[in-house]
Short mmCIF file of C-alpha atoms and ligand atoms in Angstrom, two decimals:
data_model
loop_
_atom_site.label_atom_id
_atom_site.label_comp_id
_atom_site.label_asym_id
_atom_site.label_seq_id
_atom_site.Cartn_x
_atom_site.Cartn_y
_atom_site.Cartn_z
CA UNK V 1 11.99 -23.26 -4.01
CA UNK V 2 13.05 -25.17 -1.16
CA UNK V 3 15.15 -23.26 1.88
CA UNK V 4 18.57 -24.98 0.52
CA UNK V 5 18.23 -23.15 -2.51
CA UNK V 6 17.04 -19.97 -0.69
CA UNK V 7 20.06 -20.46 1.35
CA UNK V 8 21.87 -20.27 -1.89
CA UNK V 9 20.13 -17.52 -3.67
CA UNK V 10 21.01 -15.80 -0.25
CA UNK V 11 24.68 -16.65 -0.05
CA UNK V 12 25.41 -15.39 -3.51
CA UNK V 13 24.30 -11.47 -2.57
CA UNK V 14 26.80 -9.15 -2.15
CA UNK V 15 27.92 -7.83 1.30
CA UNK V 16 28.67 -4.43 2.50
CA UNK V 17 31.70 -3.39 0.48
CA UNK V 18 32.98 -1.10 3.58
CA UNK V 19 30.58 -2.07 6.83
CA UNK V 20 30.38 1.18 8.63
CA UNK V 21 30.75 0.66 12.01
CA UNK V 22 28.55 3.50 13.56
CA UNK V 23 25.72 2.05 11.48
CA UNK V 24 26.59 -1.34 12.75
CA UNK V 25 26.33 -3.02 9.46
CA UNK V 26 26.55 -6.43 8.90
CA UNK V 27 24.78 -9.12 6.82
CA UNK V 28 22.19 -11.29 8.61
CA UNK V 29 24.19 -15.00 7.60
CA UNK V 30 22.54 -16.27 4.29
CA UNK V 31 21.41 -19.78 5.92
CA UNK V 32 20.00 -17.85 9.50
CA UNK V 33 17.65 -15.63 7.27
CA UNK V 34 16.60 -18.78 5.07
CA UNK V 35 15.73 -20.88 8.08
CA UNK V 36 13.75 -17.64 9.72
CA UNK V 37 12.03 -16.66 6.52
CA UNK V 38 10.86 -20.28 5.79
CA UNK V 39 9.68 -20.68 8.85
CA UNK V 40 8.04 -17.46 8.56
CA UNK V 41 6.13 -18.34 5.57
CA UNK V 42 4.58 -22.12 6.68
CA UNK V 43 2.88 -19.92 9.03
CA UNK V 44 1.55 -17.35 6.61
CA UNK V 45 3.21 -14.15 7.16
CA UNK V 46 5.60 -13.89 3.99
CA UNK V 47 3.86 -14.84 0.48
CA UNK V 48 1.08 -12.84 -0.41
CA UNK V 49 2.07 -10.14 2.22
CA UNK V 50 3.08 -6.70 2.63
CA UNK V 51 6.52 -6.51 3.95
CA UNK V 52 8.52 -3.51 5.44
CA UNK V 53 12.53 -4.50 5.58
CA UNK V 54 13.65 -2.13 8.50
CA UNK V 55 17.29 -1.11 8.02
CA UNK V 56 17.62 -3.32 5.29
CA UNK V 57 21.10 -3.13 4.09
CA UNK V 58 22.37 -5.18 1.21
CA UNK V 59 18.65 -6.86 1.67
CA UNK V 60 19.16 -10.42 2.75
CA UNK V 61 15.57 -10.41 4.20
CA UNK V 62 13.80 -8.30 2.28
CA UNK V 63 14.98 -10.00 -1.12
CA UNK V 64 14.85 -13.70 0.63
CA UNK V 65 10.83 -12.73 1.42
CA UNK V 66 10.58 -11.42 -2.44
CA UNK V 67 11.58 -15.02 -3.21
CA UNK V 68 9.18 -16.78 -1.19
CA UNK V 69 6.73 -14.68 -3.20
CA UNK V 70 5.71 -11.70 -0.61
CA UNK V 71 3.07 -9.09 -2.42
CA UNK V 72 5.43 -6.19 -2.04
CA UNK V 73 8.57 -5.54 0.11
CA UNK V 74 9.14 -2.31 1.16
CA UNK V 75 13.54 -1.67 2.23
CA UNK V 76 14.03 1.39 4.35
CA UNK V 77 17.72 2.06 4.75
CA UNK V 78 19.37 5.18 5.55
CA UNK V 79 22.79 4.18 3.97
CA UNK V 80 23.33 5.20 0.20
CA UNK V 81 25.72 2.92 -0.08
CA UNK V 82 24.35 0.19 0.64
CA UNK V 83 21.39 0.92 -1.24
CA UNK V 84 23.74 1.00 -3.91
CA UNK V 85 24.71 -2.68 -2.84
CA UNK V 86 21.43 -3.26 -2.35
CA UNK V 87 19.95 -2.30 -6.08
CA UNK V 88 23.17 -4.20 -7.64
CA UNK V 89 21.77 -7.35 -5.79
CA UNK V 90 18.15 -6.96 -7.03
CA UNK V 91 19.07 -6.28 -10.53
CA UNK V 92 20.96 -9.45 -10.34
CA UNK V 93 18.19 -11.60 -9.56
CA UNK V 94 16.24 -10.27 -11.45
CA UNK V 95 17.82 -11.64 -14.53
CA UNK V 96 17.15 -14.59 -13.85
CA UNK V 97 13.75 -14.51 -11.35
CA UNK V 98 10.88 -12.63 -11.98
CA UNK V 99 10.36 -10.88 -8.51
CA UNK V 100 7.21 -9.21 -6.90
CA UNK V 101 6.71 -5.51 -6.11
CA UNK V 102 9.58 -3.52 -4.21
CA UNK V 103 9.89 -0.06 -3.27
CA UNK V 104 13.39 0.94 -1.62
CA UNK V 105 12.86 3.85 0.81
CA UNK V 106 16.20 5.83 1.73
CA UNK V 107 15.50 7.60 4.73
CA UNK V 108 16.33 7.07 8.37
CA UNK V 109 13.88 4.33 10.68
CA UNK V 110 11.93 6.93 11.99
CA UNK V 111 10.99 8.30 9.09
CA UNK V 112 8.78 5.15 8.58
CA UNK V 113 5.21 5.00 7.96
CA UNK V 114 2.15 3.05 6.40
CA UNK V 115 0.41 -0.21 7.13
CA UNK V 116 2.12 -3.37 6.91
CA UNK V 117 1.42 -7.49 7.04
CA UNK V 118 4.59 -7.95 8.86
CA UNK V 119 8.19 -5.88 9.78
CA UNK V 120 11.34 -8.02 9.23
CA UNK V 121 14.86 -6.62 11.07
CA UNK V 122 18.16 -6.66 11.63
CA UNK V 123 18.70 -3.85 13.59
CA UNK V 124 21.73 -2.02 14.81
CA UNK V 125 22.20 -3.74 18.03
CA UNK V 126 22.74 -1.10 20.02
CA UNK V 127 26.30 -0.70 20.95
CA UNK V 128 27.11 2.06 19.40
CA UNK V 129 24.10 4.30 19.79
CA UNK V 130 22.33 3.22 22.82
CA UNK V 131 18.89 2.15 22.62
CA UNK V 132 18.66 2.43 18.66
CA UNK V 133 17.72 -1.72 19.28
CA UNK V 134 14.34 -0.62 20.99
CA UNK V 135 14.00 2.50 18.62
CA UNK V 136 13.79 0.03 15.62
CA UNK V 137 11.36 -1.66 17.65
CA UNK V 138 9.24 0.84 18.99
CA UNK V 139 8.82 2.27 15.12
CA UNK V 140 8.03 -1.24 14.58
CA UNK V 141 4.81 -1.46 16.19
CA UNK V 142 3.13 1.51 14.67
CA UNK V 143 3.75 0.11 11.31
CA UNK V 144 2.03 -3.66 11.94
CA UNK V 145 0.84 -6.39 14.02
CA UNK V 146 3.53 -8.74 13.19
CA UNK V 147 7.17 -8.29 13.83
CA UNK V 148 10.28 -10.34 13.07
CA UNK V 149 13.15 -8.70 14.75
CA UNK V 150 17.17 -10.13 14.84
CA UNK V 151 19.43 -9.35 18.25
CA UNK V 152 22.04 -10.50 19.99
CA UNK V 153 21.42 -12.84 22.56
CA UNK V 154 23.31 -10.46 25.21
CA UNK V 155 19.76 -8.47 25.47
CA UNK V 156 17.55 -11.20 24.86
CA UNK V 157 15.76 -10.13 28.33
CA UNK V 158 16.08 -6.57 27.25
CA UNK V 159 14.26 -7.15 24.05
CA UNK V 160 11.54 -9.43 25.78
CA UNK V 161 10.66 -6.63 28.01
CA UNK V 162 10.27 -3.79 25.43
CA UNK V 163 7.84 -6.19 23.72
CA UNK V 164 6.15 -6.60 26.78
CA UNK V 165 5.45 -2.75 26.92
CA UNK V 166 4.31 -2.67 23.64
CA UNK V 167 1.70 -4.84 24.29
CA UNK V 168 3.25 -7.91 22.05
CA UNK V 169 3.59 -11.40 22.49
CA UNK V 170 6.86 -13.80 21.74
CA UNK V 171 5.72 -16.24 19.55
CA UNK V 172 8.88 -18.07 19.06
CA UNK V 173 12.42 -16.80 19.79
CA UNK V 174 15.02 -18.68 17.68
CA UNK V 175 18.60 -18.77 18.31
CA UNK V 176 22.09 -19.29 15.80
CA UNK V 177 25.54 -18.72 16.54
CA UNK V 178 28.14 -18.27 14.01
CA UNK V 179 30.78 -16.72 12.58
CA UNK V 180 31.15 -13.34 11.46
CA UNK V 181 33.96 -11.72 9.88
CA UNK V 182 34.48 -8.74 10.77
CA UNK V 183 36.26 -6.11 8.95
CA UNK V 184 38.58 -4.43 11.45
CA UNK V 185 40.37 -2.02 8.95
CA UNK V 186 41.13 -1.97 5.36
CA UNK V 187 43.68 -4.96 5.84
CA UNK V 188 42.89 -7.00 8.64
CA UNK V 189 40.28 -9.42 8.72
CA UNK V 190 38.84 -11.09 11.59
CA UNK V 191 36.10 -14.05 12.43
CA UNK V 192 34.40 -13.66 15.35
CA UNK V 193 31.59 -15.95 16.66
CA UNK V 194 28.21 -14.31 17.28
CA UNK V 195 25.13 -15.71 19.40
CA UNK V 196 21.80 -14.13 17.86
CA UNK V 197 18.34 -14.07 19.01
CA UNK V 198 15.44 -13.53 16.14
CA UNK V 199 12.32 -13.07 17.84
CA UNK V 200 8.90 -13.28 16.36
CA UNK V 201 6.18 -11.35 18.00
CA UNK V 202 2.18 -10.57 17.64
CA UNK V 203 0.22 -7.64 19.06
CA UNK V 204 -2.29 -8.73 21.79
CA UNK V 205 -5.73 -9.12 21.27
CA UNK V 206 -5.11 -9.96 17.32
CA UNK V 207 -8.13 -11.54 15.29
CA UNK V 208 -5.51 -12.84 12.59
N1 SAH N 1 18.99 -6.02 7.27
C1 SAH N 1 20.32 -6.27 6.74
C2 SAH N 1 21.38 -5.36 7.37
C3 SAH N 1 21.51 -5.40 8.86
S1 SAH N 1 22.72 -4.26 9.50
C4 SAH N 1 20.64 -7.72 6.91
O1 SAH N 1 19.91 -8.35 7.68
O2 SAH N 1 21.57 -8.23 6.32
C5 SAH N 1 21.72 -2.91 10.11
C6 SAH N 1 21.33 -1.93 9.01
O3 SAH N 1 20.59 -0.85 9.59
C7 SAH N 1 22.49 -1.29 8.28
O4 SAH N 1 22.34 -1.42 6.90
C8 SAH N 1 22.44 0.19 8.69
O5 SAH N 1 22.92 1.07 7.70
C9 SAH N 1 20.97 0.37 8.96
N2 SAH N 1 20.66 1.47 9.87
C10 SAH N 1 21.33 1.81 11.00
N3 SAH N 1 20.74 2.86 11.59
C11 SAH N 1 19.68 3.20 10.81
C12 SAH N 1 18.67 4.21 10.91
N4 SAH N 1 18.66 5.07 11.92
N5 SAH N 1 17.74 4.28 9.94
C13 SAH N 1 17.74 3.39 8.90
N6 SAH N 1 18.66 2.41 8.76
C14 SAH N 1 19.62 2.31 9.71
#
């Protein structure tokens, strides 16, 4: 596996059919969760792990960390129909891959709990439910020590400071722009260009 073909394992998954705008759904872009994800796993934090997908949607993350041979992959998502989305896109690959443990969870964010290697997310970004950015994160960091968390660059400084609080440290912060299309209505489509910030953080004081 190289990250070209993850790109392209990543661009053939199926999207939400009808985003839902109060949930703010939207699929991370196929070649932004590659680049993160591989980048993720030359340090150590995907294969072999335990991974918990936090609002994972039609599972770009989760499934592109299932490919790069994580231990198990947990997907929380409180949306059943893009669970639906979600299962269609497994059983796909799995015809032709032979993927690790998964467990999909439906259930709201805060409903979360266990003990995990590392917490991948594409949260909501918080524009139409304030603060449900920093909820995702602050359920974050009772689950693990690691934390790999997608935002838009707009509250970069907003994001830095809630890890702050929490005791974590920005390892790397990574930044993409691109273009999003954006489902207005049933008819009308639109592209819009989006700057995103993925930040990678470690709690204090960590042994490994
Ligand atoms: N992780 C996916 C989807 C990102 S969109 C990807 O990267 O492509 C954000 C997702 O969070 C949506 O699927 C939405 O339904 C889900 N979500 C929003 N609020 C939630 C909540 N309170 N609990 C669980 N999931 C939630």
């Amino acid at each position: 596996m190289s990250q070209k073909h993850l790109a392209r394992l990543l661009q053939k998954l199926k999207e939400f059919e009808k985003p839902k705008i109060k949930l703010e759904q939207y699929t991370t872009n196929a070649d932004v969760a590659a680049e993160l994800l591989w980048s993720l796993n030359l340090r150590g934090h995907i294969q072999n792990k335990t991974i918990i997908d936090l609002g994972a949607g039609t599972g770009t993350l989760g499934i592109g960390s299932l490919l790069l041979g994580a231990k198990k992959v947990i997907f929380l998502e409180k949306d059943e129909d893009a669970i639906k989305t979600l299962k269609e896109n497994l059983e796909q690959l799995e015809k032709e891959y032979e993927l690790p443990k998964y467990e999909i969870i439906s259930s709201d964010v805060t409903n979360a709990e266990g003990e995990f290697d590392l917490a991948i997310m594409n949260p909501p970004f918080g524009t139409k439910i304030k603060k449900i950015d920093t909820l995702f994160i602050d359920i974050a960091t009772k689950l693990t020590k690691n934390i790999l968390s997608i935002h838009k660059t707009i509250t970069k400084e907003h994001i830095q400071k809630t890890y702050l609080e929490h005791n974590y440290k920005i390892i790397d912060i990574f930044n993409f722009k691109y273009s999003l299309k954006k489902t207005q209505d049933h008819h009308e489509k639109k592209v819009k260009i989006i700057e995103v910030s993925a930040f990678f953080t470690q709690k204090n004081n960590k042994i490994n």
